[in-house]
Amino acid sequence: MKKWISNHSQQIFLFAAMLAVCVALTMRSEYFLTWRNIRNILEAVSYRLILALGMTFVIASGVMDLSAGSIVSLCGVIMALALHAGIPVPAAVALGILAGMGLGAANGLLIHYTGVNFFILTLASSGMLRGISLMITDGKPITKFGQEFIYLGIGRIGEIQLSVLFAGLFAMVSVPLMFHMRWGNYVLSLGGNKEALIKTGIRAGFYRVTVHALLGGAAAAAAVIITARLNSAEPNAGMNMELDAITAAVMGGTSIKGGKASVAGTVLAVLLLGVIRNGLTLMSVPSDYQQWMTGFLLLISVLISEIKVHKFRALIK
């Protein structure tokens, strides 16, 4: 029992923090604990959770991808142009998803085969992709899509929005994919000990490319939801979303250096961030403070992660 608590201390802390925040906000606002507001929170975090889960896989592999937000914007633009060209909704969505996976895979290829630092490479990629979105659209949003496409962003099955159902399904699939399948084990090994993985004859490049393709696909899925909800493809959509995704993954217990991940922790972190944002909105706190909070929580999460690593090393010595 003690070992289990020790291994899941970060997730337990997040759950306790979320309960404490919920209690505090319930006392401050009569609207917080209503089904309508809870539903609003779930809908607001759905696409963030999809992107954060994709980022969890990438961080577990030992790197980060700072271009995820720009992939969101470019994939939204690609789908919008396809829809305006008369391409059916399923084909346009498939095109957007494939574009996202291709862009993610390109990042993986460059990281693996060029040896350029992933931070510099994906930062440059982010600027280039967002620049392409702005050039294609001339900096203007592409609007007015059919109801069939809009339904993907605001449609419901019963009381639950489709985006929430899809995010929940992706979270459930992520657990066996990460921890019970060979692919996920090799992704973790890629982050934990890349040299040992290569020495066993495993093609590390394949796992580097595919894990980034997964993130690209997740970014494209987020683009589908955002574009359909707004009925508009914004060239600046997805701005700073990679920061939110990295924050959630690291807060949830995924090691910033790779080799360790927690899907449940990422889910809890996304929900906690969503609850905090919702609470700040109910209390009329400006959005600038919400952005500051995200950066602050990322810093604290990295510091806690590093302290835990140093303590572990001290114990084994």
PDB file of C-alpha atoms in Angstrom:
ATOM      1  CA  MET A   1       0.000   0.000   0.000  1.00  0.00           C
ATOM      2  CA  LYS A   2       2.803   2.414   0.910  1.00  0.00           C
ATOM      3  CA  LYS A   3       4.556   1.657  -2.373  1.00  0.00           C
ATOM      4  CA  TRP A   4       1.361   2.325  -4.333  1.00  0.00           C
ATOM      5  CA  ILE A   5       0.820   5.638  -2.530  1.00  0.00           C
ATOM      6  CA  SER A   6       4.452   6.599  -3.169  1.00  0.00           C
ATOM      7  CA  ASN A   7       4.209   5.738  -6.874  1.00  0.00           C
ATOM      8  CA  HIS A   8       0.962   7.680  -7.296  1.00  0.00           C
ATOM      9  CA  SER A   9       1.637  10.546  -4.885  1.00  0.00           C
ATOM     10  CA  GLN A  10       1.422  13.186  -7.610  1.00  0.00           C
ATOM     11  CA  GLN A  11      -1.927  11.921  -8.861  1.00  0.00           C
ATOM     12  CA  ILE A  12      -3.291  11.716  -5.298  1.00  0.00           C
ATOM     13  CA  PHE A  13      -2.149  15.283  -4.692  1.00  0.00           C
ATOM     14  CA  LEU A  14      -3.870  16.472  -7.891  1.00  0.00           C
ATOM     15  CA  PHE A  15      -7.129  14.744  -6.913  1.00  0.00           C
ATOM     16  CA  ALA A  16      -7.002  16.284  -3.424  1.00  0.00           C
ATOM     17  CA  ALA A  17      -6.185  19.711  -4.904  1.00  0.00           C
ATOM     18  CA  MET A  18      -9.132  19.460  -7.292  1.00  0.00           C
ATOM     19  CA  LEU A  19     -11.490  18.554  -4.456  1.00  0.00           C
ATOM     20  CA  ALA A  20     -10.211  21.494  -2.394  1.00  0.00           C
ATOM     21  CA  VAL A  21     -10.613  23.905  -5.314  1.00  0.00           C
ATOM     22  CA  CYS A  22     -14.127  22.587  -6.014  1.00  0.00           C
ATOM     23  CA  VAL A  23     -15.141  23.078  -2.372  1.00  0.00           C
ATOM     24  CA  ALA A  24     -13.730  26.611  -2.334  1.00  0.00           C
ATOM     25  CA  LEU A  25     -15.459  27.564  -5.590  1.00  0.00           C
ATOM     26  CA  THR A  26     -18.755  26.032  -4.444  1.00  0.00           C
ATOM     27  CA  MET A  27     -18.608  28.298  -1.389  1.00  0.00           C
ATOM     28  CA  ARG A  28     -17.819  31.336  -3.563  1.00  0.00           C
ATOM     29  CA  SER A  29     -20.373  30.788  -6.323  1.00  0.00           C
ATOM     30  CA  GLU A  30     -23.796  29.197  -6.325  1.00  0.00           C
ATOM     31  CA  TYR A  31     -23.421  28.446 -10.039  1.00  0.00           C
ATOM     32  CA  PHE A  32     -20.236  26.392  -9.826  1.00  0.00           C
ATOM     33  CA  LEU A  33     -21.670  23.035  -8.770  1.00  0.00           C
ATOM     34  CA  THR A  34     -24.580  23.031 -11.205  1.00  0.00           C
ATOM     35  CA  TRP A  35     -24.829  20.410 -13.967  1.00  0.00           C
ATOM     36  CA  ARG A  36     -24.774  23.156 -16.594  1.00  0.00           C
ATOM     37  CA  ASN A  37     -21.460  24.523 -15.303  1.00  0.00           C
ATOM     38  CA  ILE A  38     -19.928  21.056 -14.875  1.00  0.00           C
ATOM     39  CA  ARG A  39     -20.916  20.302 -18.463  1.00  0.00           C
ATOM     40  CA  ASN A  40     -19.322  23.581 -19.562  1.00  0.00           C
ATOM     41  CA  ILE A  41     -16.061  22.588 -17.862  1.00  0.00           C
ATOM     42  CA  LEU A  42     -16.012  19.163 -19.521  1.00  0.00           C
ATOM     43  CA  GLU A  43     -16.724  20.673 -22.931  1.00  0.00           C
ATOM     44  CA  ALA A  44     -14.050  23.345 -22.464  1.00  0.00           C
ATOM     45  CA  VAL A  45     -11.344  20.838 -21.523  1.00  0.00           C
ATOM     46  CA  SER A  46     -12.232  18.141 -24.091  1.00  0.00           C
ATOM     47  CA  TYR A  47      -9.949  19.301 -26.905  1.00  0.00           C
ATOM     48  CA  ARG A  48      -7.260  20.307 -24.391  1.00  0.00           C
ATOM     49  CA  LEU A  49      -7.309  16.773 -22.997  1.00  0.00           C
ATOM     50  CA  ILE A  50      -6.902  15.255 -26.464  1.00  0.00           C
ATOM     51  CA  LEU A  51      -3.833  17.413 -27.132  1.00  0.00           C
ATOM     52  CA  ALA A  52      -2.420  16.862 -23.619  1.00  0.00           C
ATOM     53  CA  LEU A  53      -2.666  13.075 -23.998  1.00  0.00           C
ATOM     54  CA  GLY A  54      -0.816  13.271 -27.316  1.00  0.00           C
ATOM     55  CA  MET A  55       1.851  15.420 -25.636  1.00  0.00           C
ATOM     56  CA  THR A  56       2.087  12.897 -22.777  1.00  0.00           C
ATOM     57  CA  PHE A  57       3.263  10.244 -25.229  1.00  0.00           C
ATOM     58  CA  VAL A  58       5.835  12.594 -26.764  1.00  0.00           C
ATOM     59  CA  ILE A  59       7.227  13.766 -23.404  1.00  0.00           C
ATOM     60  CA  ALA A  60       7.393  10.139 -22.230  1.00  0.00           C
ATOM     61  CA  SER A  61       9.614   9.499 -25.266  1.00  0.00           C
ATOM     62  CA  GLY A  62      12.136  12.018 -23.956  1.00  0.00           C
ATOM     63  CA  VAL A  63      11.371  15.178 -25.968  1.00  0.00           C
ATOM     64  CA  MET A  64       8.717  17.896 -26.336  1.00  0.00           C
ATOM     65  CA  ASP A  65       6.994  19.321 -29.405  1.00  0.00           C
ATOM     66  CA  LEU A  66       6.477  23.077 -29.331  1.00  0.00           C
ATOM     67  CA  SER A  67       4.719  23.094 -32.700  1.00  0.00           C
ATOM     68  CA  ALA A  68       1.524  21.371 -31.494  1.00  0.00           C
ATOM     69  CA  GLY A  69      -0.482  24.589 -31.286  1.00  0.00           C
ATOM     70  CA  SER A  70       0.596  25.611 -34.796  1.00  0.00           C
ATOM     71  CA  ILE A  71      -0.416  22.176 -36.118  1.00  0.00           C
ATOM     72  CA  VAL A  72      -3.860  22.834 -34.628  1.00  0.00           C
ATOM     73  CA  SER A  73      -4.194  26.096 -36.556  1.00  0.00           C
ATOM     74  CA  LEU A  74      -2.865  24.767 -39.880  1.00  0.00           C
ATOM     75  CA  CYS A  75      -5.032  21.635 -39.783  1.00  0.00           C
ATOM     76  CA  GLY A  76      -8.081  23.794 -39.076  1.00  0.00           C
ATOM     77  CA  VAL A  77      -7.255  25.924 -42.119  1.00  0.00           C
ATOM     78  CA  ILE A  78      -6.709  22.837 -44.302  1.00  0.00           C
ATOM     79  CA  MET A  79     -10.088  21.394 -43.315  1.00  0.00           C
ATOM     80  CA  ALA A  80     -11.801  24.745 -43.874  1.00  0.00           C
ATOM     81  CA  LEU A  81     -10.355  25.079 -47.381  1.00  0.00           C
ATOM     82  CA  ALA A  82     -11.367  21.498 -48.170  1.00  0.00           C
ATOM     83  CA  LEU A  83     -14.933  22.138 -47.028  1.00  0.00           C
ATOM     84  CA  HIS A  84     -15.172  25.345 -49.058  1.00  0.00           C
ATOM     85  CA  ALA A  85     -13.878  23.408 -52.068  1.00  0.00           C
ATOM     86  CA  GLY A  86     -16.922  21.130 -51.791  1.00  0.00           C
ATOM     87  CA  ILE A  87     -15.157  18.101 -50.320  1.00  0.00           C
ATOM     88  CA  PRO A  88     -17.555  16.045 -48.124  1.00  0.00           C
ATOM     89  CA  VAL A  89     -17.205  16.441 -44.359  1.00  0.00           C
ATOM     90  CA  PRO A  90     -15.800  12.943 -43.633  1.00  0.00           C
ATOM     91  CA  ALA A  91     -13.151  13.349 -46.344  1.00  0.00           C
ATOM     92  CA  ALA A  92     -12.252  16.884 -45.178  1.00  0.00           C
ATOM     93  CA  VAL A  93     -11.865  15.711 -41.585  1.00  0.00           C
ATOM     94  CA  ALA A  94      -9.776  12.725 -42.711  1.00  0.00           C
ATOM     95  CA  LEU A  95      -7.592  15.085 -44.737  1.00  0.00           C
ATOM     96  CA  GLY A  96      -7.065  17.285 -41.676  1.00  0.00           C
ATOM     97  CA  ILE A  97      -6.180  14.321 -39.459  1.00  0.00           C
ATOM     98  CA  LEU A  98      -3.755  12.924 -42.039  1.00  0.00           C
ATOM     99  CA  ALA A  99      -2.171  16.368 -42.446  1.00  0.00           C
ATOM    100  CA  GLY A 100      -1.671  16.593 -38.682  1.00  0.00           C
ATOM    101  CA  MET A 101      -0.120  13.146 -38.532  1.00  0.00           C
ATOM    102  CA  GLY A 102       2.143  13.992 -41.461  1.00  0.00           C
ATOM    103  CA  LEU A 103       3.314  17.243 -39.868  1.00  0.00           C
ATOM    104  CA  GLY A 104       3.959  15.465 -36.574  1.00  0.00           C
ATOM    105  CA  ALA A 105       5.827  12.657 -38.341  1.00  0.00           C
ATOM    106  CA  ALA A 106       7.994  15.244 -40.133  1.00  0.00           C
ATOM    107  CA  ASN A 107       9.029  16.657 -36.762  1.00  0.00           C
ATOM    108  CA  GLY A 108       9.885  13.163 -35.551  1.00  0.00           C
ATOM    109  CA  LEU A 109      11.964  12.468 -38.655  1.00  0.00           C
ATOM    110  CA  LEU A 110      13.918  15.703 -38.277  1.00  0.00           C
ATOM    111  CA  ILE A 111      14.534  15.172 -34.565  1.00  0.00           C
ATOM    112  CA  HIS A 112      15.765  11.619 -35.052  1.00  0.00           C
ATOM    113  CA  TYR A 113      17.829  11.926 -38.201  1.00  0.00           C
ATOM    114  CA  THR A 114      19.312  15.432 -37.924  1.00  0.00           C
ATOM    115  CA  GLY A 115      20.267  15.342 -34.258  1.00  0.00           C
ATOM    116  CA  VAL A 116      19.153  18.983 -33.899  1.00  0.00           C
ATOM    117  CA  ASN A 117      17.888  19.813 -30.411  1.00  0.00           C
ATOM    118  CA  PHE A 118      14.131  19.145 -30.289  1.00  0.00           C
ATOM    119  CA  PHE A 119      13.457  22.471 -28.583  1.00  0.00           C
ATOM    120  CA  ILE A 120      15.038  24.520 -31.372  1.00  0.00           C
ATOM    121  CA  LEU A 121      13.664  22.310 -34.134  1.00  0.00           C
ATOM    122  CA  THR A 122      10.026  22.301 -33.009  1.00  0.00           C
ATOM    123  CA  LEU A 123      10.152  25.992 -32.095  1.00  0.00           C
ATOM    124  CA  ALA A 124      11.262  26.738 -35.656  1.00  0.00           C
ATOM    125  CA  SER A 125       8.611  24.354 -36.980  1.00  0.00           C
ATOM    126  CA  SER A 126       5.980  26.165 -34.928  1.00  0.00           C
ATOM    127  CA  GLY A 127       6.845  29.515 -36.457  1.00  0.00           C
ATOM    128  CA  MET A 128       6.918  28.111 -39.981  1.00  0.00           C
ATOM    129  CA  LEU A 129       3.572  26.306 -39.682  1.00  0.00           C
ATOM    130  CA  ARG A 130       1.808  29.303 -38.176  1.00  0.00           C
ATOM    131  CA  GLY A 131       3.325  31.455 -40.908  1.00  0.00           C
ATOM    132  CA  ILE A 132       1.879  29.107 -43.527  1.00  0.00           C
ATOM    133  CA  SER A 133      -1.569  29.410 -41.888  1.00  0.00           C
ATOM    134  CA  LEU A 134      -1.339  33.204 -42.017  1.00  0.00           C
ATOM    135  CA  MET A 135      -0.120  33.238 -45.628  1.00  0.00           C
ATOM    136  CA  ILE A 136      -2.849  30.864 -46.842  1.00  0.00           C
ATOM    137  CA  THR A 137      -5.621  32.862 -45.175  1.00  0.00           C
ATOM    138  CA  ASP A 138      -4.045  36.316 -45.526  1.00  0.00           C
ATOM    139  CA  GLY A 139      -4.487  36.528 -41.763  1.00  0.00           C
ATOM    140  CA  LYS A 140      -8.278  36.294 -42.020  1.00  0.00           C
ATOM    141  CA  PRO A 141     -10.556  33.560 -40.627  1.00  0.00           C
ATOM    142  CA  ILE A 142     -12.340  31.146 -42.956  1.00  0.00           C
ATOM    143  CA  THR A 143     -15.982  30.888 -41.899  1.00  0.00           C
ATOM    144  CA  LYS A 144     -19.393  29.407 -42.666  1.00  0.00           C
ATOM    145  CA  PHE A 145     -19.458  25.622 -42.801  1.00  0.00           C
ATOM    146  CA  GLY A 146     -22.432  23.302 -43.044  1.00  0.00           C
ATOM    147  CA  GLN A 147     -24.391  21.960 -40.085  1.00  0.00           C
ATOM    148  CA  GLU A 148     -22.932  18.486 -40.624  1.00  0.00           C
ATOM    149  CA  PHE A 149     -19.450  19.792 -39.787  1.00  0.00           C
ATOM    150  CA  ILE A 150     -20.609  22.101 -36.977  1.00  0.00           C
ATOM    151  CA  TYR A 151     -22.289  19.094 -35.349  1.00  0.00           C
ATOM    152  CA  LEU A 152     -18.816  17.622 -34.688  1.00  0.00           C
ATOM    153  CA  GLY A 153     -18.111  20.532 -32.335  1.00  0.00           C
ATOM    154  CA  ILE A 154     -21.454  21.120 -30.643  1.00  0.00           C
ATOM    155  CA  GLY A 155     -23.442  17.937 -31.271  1.00  0.00           C
ATOM    156  CA  ARG A 156     -24.539  15.806 -28.336  1.00  0.00           C
ATOM    157  CA  ILE A 157     -25.525  12.270 -27.549  1.00  0.00           C
ATOM    158  CA  GLY A 158     -28.023  12.757 -24.769  1.00  0.00           C
ATOM    159  CA  GLU A 159     -26.540  15.309 -22.375  1.00  0.00           C
ATOM    160  CA  ILE A 160     -22.920  14.695 -23.353  1.00  0.00           C
ATOM    161  CA  GLN A 161     -21.168  16.563 -26.151  1.00  0.00           C
ATOM    162  CA  LEU A 162     -19.433  14.471 -28.814  1.00  0.00           C
ATOM    163  CA  SER A 163     -16.077  16.099 -28.066  1.00  0.00           C
ATOM    164  CA  VAL A 164     -16.296  14.995 -24.424  1.00  0.00           C
ATOM    165  CA  LEU A 165     -17.096  11.431 -25.477  1.00  0.00           C
ATOM    166  CA  PHE A 166     -14.189  11.377 -27.908  1.00  0.00           C
ATOM    167  CA  ALA A 167     -11.763  12.777 -25.309  1.00  0.00           C
ATOM    168  CA  GLY A 168     -12.886  10.158 -22.804  1.00  0.00           C
ATOM    169  CA  LEU A 169     -12.485   7.390 -25.391  1.00  0.00           C
ATOM    170  CA  PHE A 170      -8.990   8.606 -26.275  1.00  0.00           C
ATOM    171  CA  ALA A 171      -8.055   8.625 -22.576  1.00  0.00           C
ATOM    172  CA  MET A 172      -9.277   5.047 -22.141  1.00  0.00           C
ATOM    173  CA  VAL A 173      -7.429   3.849 -25.243  1.00  0.00           C
ATOM    174  CA  SER A 174      -4.246   5.633 -24.136  1.00  0.00           C
ATOM    175  CA  VAL A 175      -3.847   3.445 -21.044  1.00  0.00           C
ATOM    176  CA  PRO A 176      -3.408   0.076 -22.816  1.00  0.00           C
ATOM    177  CA  LEU A 177      -1.570   1.787 -25.676  1.00  0.00           C
ATOM    178  CA  MET A 178       1.020   3.235 -23.293  1.00  0.00           C
ATOM    179  CA  PHE A 179       1.369   0.485 -20.699  1.00  0.00           C
ATOM    180  CA  HIS A 180       0.134  -2.814 -22.172  1.00  0.00           C
ATOM    181  CA  MET A 181       1.323  -2.762 -25.771  1.00  0.00           C
ATOM    182  CA  ARG A 182       4.799  -3.184 -27.206  1.00  0.00           C
ATOM    183  CA  TRP A 183       4.608   0.172 -28.991  1.00  0.00           C
ATOM    184  CA  GLY A 184       3.990   2.066 -25.752  1.00  0.00           C
ATOM    185  CA  ASN A 185       6.699   0.164 -23.891  1.00  0.00           C
ATOM    186  CA  TYR A 186       9.220   1.058 -26.588  1.00  0.00           C
ATOM    187  CA  VAL A 187       8.128   4.709 -26.483  1.00  0.00           C
ATOM    188  CA  LEU A 188       8.816   4.730 -22.729  1.00  0.00           C
ATOM    189  CA  SER A 189      12.142   2.999 -23.335  1.00  0.00           C
ATOM    190  CA  LEU A 190      12.991   5.636 -25.936  1.00  0.00           C
ATOM    191  CA  GLY A 191      12.659   8.258 -23.219  1.00  0.00           C
ATOM    192  CA  GLY A 192      14.238   6.208 -20.446  1.00  0.00           C
ATOM    193  CA  ASN A 193      17.271   4.698 -22.177  1.00  0.00           C
ATOM    194  CA  LYS A 194      17.489   5.300 -25.907  1.00  0.00           C
ATOM    195  CA  GLU A 195      20.976   3.789 -26.229  1.00  0.00           C
ATOM    196  CA  ALA A 196      19.909   0.505 -24.644  1.00  0.00           C
ATOM    197  CA  LEU A 197      16.883   0.375 -26.944  1.00  0.00           C
ATOM    198  CA  ILE A 198      19.078   0.799 -30.029  1.00  0.00           C
ATOM    199  CA  LYS A 199      21.558  -1.832 -28.805  1.00  0.00           C
ATOM    200  CA  THR A 200      18.749  -4.409 -28.643  1.00  0.00           C
ATOM    201  CA  GLY A 201      18.163  -3.892 -32.367  1.00  0.00           C
ATOM    202  CA  ILE A 202      14.930  -1.912 -32.011  1.00  0.00           C
ATOM    203  CA  ARG A 203      14.345   0.744 -34.679  1.00  0.00           C
ATOM    204  CA  ALA A 204      14.237   3.825 -32.458  1.00  0.00           C
ATOM    205  CA  GLY A 205      13.508   6.053 -35.454  1.00  0.00           C
ATOM    206  CA  PHE A 206      10.209   4.279 -36.118  1.00  0.00           C
ATOM    207  CA  TYR A 207       8.970   4.959 -32.577  1.00  0.00           C
ATOM    208  CA  ARG A 208      10.203   8.549 -32.655  1.00  0.00           C
ATOM    209  CA  VAL A 209       8.302   9.223 -35.888  1.00  0.00           C
ATOM    210  CA  THR A 210       5.109   7.410 -34.873  1.00  0.00           C
ATOM    211  CA  VAL A 211       4.850   9.025 -31.449  1.00  0.00           C
ATOM    212  CA  HIS A 212       5.076  12.473 -33.063  1.00  0.00           C
ATOM    213  CA  ALA A 213       2.534  11.386 -35.675  1.00  0.00           C
ATOM    214  CA  LEU A 214       0.190  10.489 -32.794  1.00  0.00           C
ATOM    215  CA  LEU A 215       0.588  13.982 -31.347  1.00  0.00           C
ATOM    216  CA  GLY A 216      -0.020  15.495 -34.787  1.00  0.00           C
ATOM    217  CA  GLY A 217      -3.207  13.466 -35.129  1.00  0.00           C
ATOM    218  CA  ALA A 218      -4.326  14.579 -31.656  1.00  0.00           C
ATOM    219  CA  ALA A 219      -3.653  18.220 -32.615  1.00  0.00           C
ATOM    220  CA  ALA A 220      -5.730  17.765 -35.781  1.00  0.00           C
ATOM    221  CA  ALA A 221      -8.578  16.231 -33.763  1.00  0.00           C
ATOM    222  CA  ALA A 222      -8.461  19.267 -31.466  1.00  0.00           C
ATOM    223  CA  ALA A 223      -8.604  21.449 -34.602  1.00  0.00           C
ATOM    224  CA  VAL A 224     -11.770  19.666 -35.755  1.00  0.00           C
ATOM    225  CA  ILE A 225     -13.504  20.457 -32.445  1.00  0.00           C
ATOM    226  CA  ILE A 226     -12.333  24.080 -32.275  1.00  0.00           C
ATOM    227  CA  THR A 227     -13.128  24.862 -35.917  1.00  0.00           C
ATOM    228  CA  ALA A 228     -16.550  23.204 -35.750  1.00  0.00           C
ATOM    229  CA  ARG A 229     -17.476  24.981 -32.510  1.00  0.00           C
ATOM    230  CA  LEU A 230     -16.473  28.415 -33.755  1.00  0.00           C
ATOM    231  CA  ASN A 231     -17.769  27.762 -37.279  1.00  0.00           C
ATOM    232  CA  SER A 232     -14.494  29.410 -38.222  1.00  0.00           C
ATOM    233  CA  ALA A 233     -10.894  28.408 -38.954  1.00  0.00           C
ATOM    234  CA  GLU A 234      -8.672  31.005 -37.287  1.00  0.00           C
ATOM    235  CA  PRO A 235      -5.033  31.206 -38.473  1.00  0.00           C
ATOM    236  CA  ASN A 236      -4.055  31.999 -34.878  1.00  0.00           C
ATOM    237  CA  ALA A 237      -6.097  29.200 -33.328  1.00  0.00           C
ATOM    238  CA  GLY A 238      -4.136  26.949 -30.994  1.00  0.00           C
ATOM    239  CA  MET A 239      -1.897  29.772 -29.790  1.00  0.00           C
ATOM    240  CA  ASN A 240      -0.026  28.620 -26.638  1.00  0.00           C
ATOM    241  CA  MET A 241      -1.989  25.359 -26.533  1.00  0.00           C
ATOM    242  CA  GLU A 242       1.290  23.430 -26.459  1.00  0.00           C
ATOM    243  CA  LEU A 243       2.123  25.164 -23.158  1.00  0.00           C
ATOM    244  CA  ASP A 244      -1.177  23.978 -21.663  1.00  0.00           C
ATOM    245  CA  ALA A 245      -0.546  20.446 -22.926  1.00  0.00           C
ATOM    246  CA  ILE A 246       3.004  20.301 -21.543  1.00  0.00           C
ATOM    247  CA  THR A 247       1.824  21.726 -18.217  1.00  0.00           C
ATOM    248  CA  ALA A 248      -0.914  19.101 -17.873  1.00  0.00           C
ATOM    249  CA  ALA A 249       1.392  16.214 -18.778  1.00  0.00           C
ATOM    250  CA  VAL A 250       4.145  17.256 -16.362  1.00  0.00           C
ATOM    251  CA  MET A 251       1.689  18.137 -13.583  1.00  0.00           C
ATOM    252  CA  GLY A 252       0.163  14.689 -14.018  1.00  0.00           C
ATOM    253  CA  GLY A 253       3.433  12.893 -13.320  1.00  0.00           C
ATOM    254  CA  THR A 254       4.983  12.401 -16.761  1.00  0.00           C
ATOM    255  CA  SER A 255       8.730  12.892 -16.357  1.00  0.00           C
ATOM    256  CA  ILE A 256      10.052  15.937 -18.207  1.00  0.00           C
ATOM    257  CA  LYS A 257      13.106  13.808 -19.102  1.00  0.00           C
ATOM    258  CA  GLY A 258      11.052  10.901 -20.431  1.00  0.00           C
ATOM    259  CA  GLY A 259      10.736   7.253 -19.492  1.00  0.00           C
ATOM    260  CA  LYS A 260       7.777   7.710 -17.158  1.00  0.00           C
ATOM    261  CA  ALA A 261       4.182   8.673 -17.881  1.00  0.00           C
ATOM    262  CA  SER A 262       0.762   8.845 -16.259  1.00  0.00           C
ATOM    263  CA  VAL A 263      -2.378   8.980 -18.381  1.00  0.00           C
ATOM    264  CA  ALA A 264      -4.606   9.280 -15.304  1.00  0.00           C
ATOM    265  CA  GLY A 265      -2.395  12.093 -14.031  1.00  0.00           C
ATOM    266  CA  THR A 266      -2.751  13.986 -17.306  1.00  0.00           C
ATOM    267  CA  VAL A 267      -6.542  13.626 -17.156  1.00  0.00           C
ATOM    268  CA  LEU A 268      -6.604  14.906 -13.560  1.00  0.00           C
ATOM    269  CA  ALA A 269      -4.292  17.810 -14.393  1.00  0.00           C
ATOM    270  CA  VAL A 270      -6.413  18.890 -17.387  1.00  0.00           C
ATOM    271  CA  LEU A 271      -9.547  18.739 -15.242  1.00  0.00           C
ATOM    272  CA  LEU A 272      -7.870  20.712 -12.434  1.00  0.00           C
ATOM    273  CA  LEU A 273      -6.697  23.403 -14.868  1.00  0.00           C
ATOM    274  CA  GLY A 274     -10.196  23.504 -16.362  1.00  0.00           C
ATOM    275  CA  VAL A 275     -11.821  23.872 -12.954  1.00  0.00           C
ATOM    276  CA  ILE A 276      -9.417  26.674 -12.016  1.00  0.00           C
ATOM    277  CA  ARG A 277     -10.042  28.515 -15.301  1.00  0.00           C
ATOM    278  CA  ASN A 278     -13.783  28.147 -14.850  1.00  0.00           C
ATOM    279  CA  GLY A 279     -13.570  29.425 -11.287  1.00  0.00           C
ATOM    280  CA  LEU A 280     -11.491  32.422 -12.289  1.00  0.00           C
ATOM    281  CA  THR A 281     -14.008  33.205 -15.034  1.00  0.00           C
ATOM    282  CA  LEU A 282     -16.905  32.996 -12.562  1.00  0.00           C
ATOM    283  CA  MET A 283     -15.005  35.424 -10.338  1.00  0.00           C
ATOM    284  CA  SER A 284     -14.370  37.727 -13.341  1.00  0.00           C
ATOM    285  CA  VAL A 285     -10.580  37.349 -13.171  1.00  0.00           C
ATOM    286  CA  PRO A 286      -8.921  38.588 -16.433  1.00  0.00           C
ATOM    287  CA  SER A 287      -7.594  35.957 -18.867  1.00  0.00           C
ATOM    288  CA  ASP A 288      -4.052  37.363 -18.524  1.00  0.00           C
ATOM    289  CA  TYR A 289      -3.932  35.969 -15.004  1.00  0.00           C
ATOM    290  CA  GLN A 290      -5.080  32.587 -16.275  1.00  0.00           C
ATOM    291  CA  GLN A 291      -2.105  32.481 -18.682  1.00  0.00           C
ATOM    292  CA  TRP A 292       0.235  33.450 -15.840  1.00  0.00           C
ATOM    293  CA  MET A 293      -1.236  30.641 -13.731  1.00  0.00           C
ATOM    294  CA  THR A 294      -0.526  28.071 -16.458  1.00  0.00           C
ATOM    295  CA  GLY A 295       3.131  29.102 -16.670  1.00  0.00           C
ATOM    296  CA  PHE A 296       3.464  29.160 -12.882  1.00  0.00           C
ATOM    297  CA  LEU A 297       2.002  25.662 -12.509  1.00  0.00           C
ATOM    298  CA  LEU A 298       4.362  24.351 -15.202  1.00  0.00           C
ATOM    299  CA  LEU A 299       7.353  25.783 -13.320  1.00  0.00           C
ATOM    300  CA  ILE A 300       6.198  24.283 -10.010  1.00  0.00           C
ATOM    301  CA  SER A 301       5.544  20.889 -11.649  1.00  0.00           C
ATOM    302  CA  VAL A 302       9.031  20.766 -13.202  1.00  0.00           C
ATOM    303  CA  LEU A 303      10.629  21.743  -9.878  1.00  0.00           C
ATOM    304  CA  ILE A 304       8.703  19.023  -8.010  1.00  0.00           C
ATOM    305  CA  SER A 305       9.654  16.472 -10.680  1.00  0.00           C
ATOM    306  CA  GLU A 306      13.345  17.391 -10.440  1.00  0.00           C
ATOM    307  CA  ILE A 307      13.320  17.275  -6.627  1.00  0.00           C
ATOM    308  CA  LYS A 308      11.771  13.784  -6.702  1.00  0.00           C
ATOM    309  CA  VAL A 309      14.426  12.578  -9.187  1.00  0.00           C
ATOM    310  CA  HIS A 310      17.290  13.928  -7.064  1.00  0.00           C
ATOM    311  CA  LYS A 311      15.836  12.326  -3.915  1.00  0.00           C
ATOM    312  CA  PHE A 312      15.541   8.976  -5.708  1.00  0.00           C
ATOM    313  CA  ARG A 313      19.149   9.164  -6.897  1.00  0.00           C
ATOM    314  CA  ALA A 314      20.288  10.007  -3.383  1.00  0.00           C
ATOM    315  CA  LEU A 315      18.471   6.975  -2.016  1.00  0.00           C
ATOM    316  CA  ILE A 316      19.987   4.513  -4.507  1.00  0.00           C
ATOM    317  CA  LYS A 317      23.473   5.852  -3.792  1.00  0.00           C
TER     318      LYS A 317
END
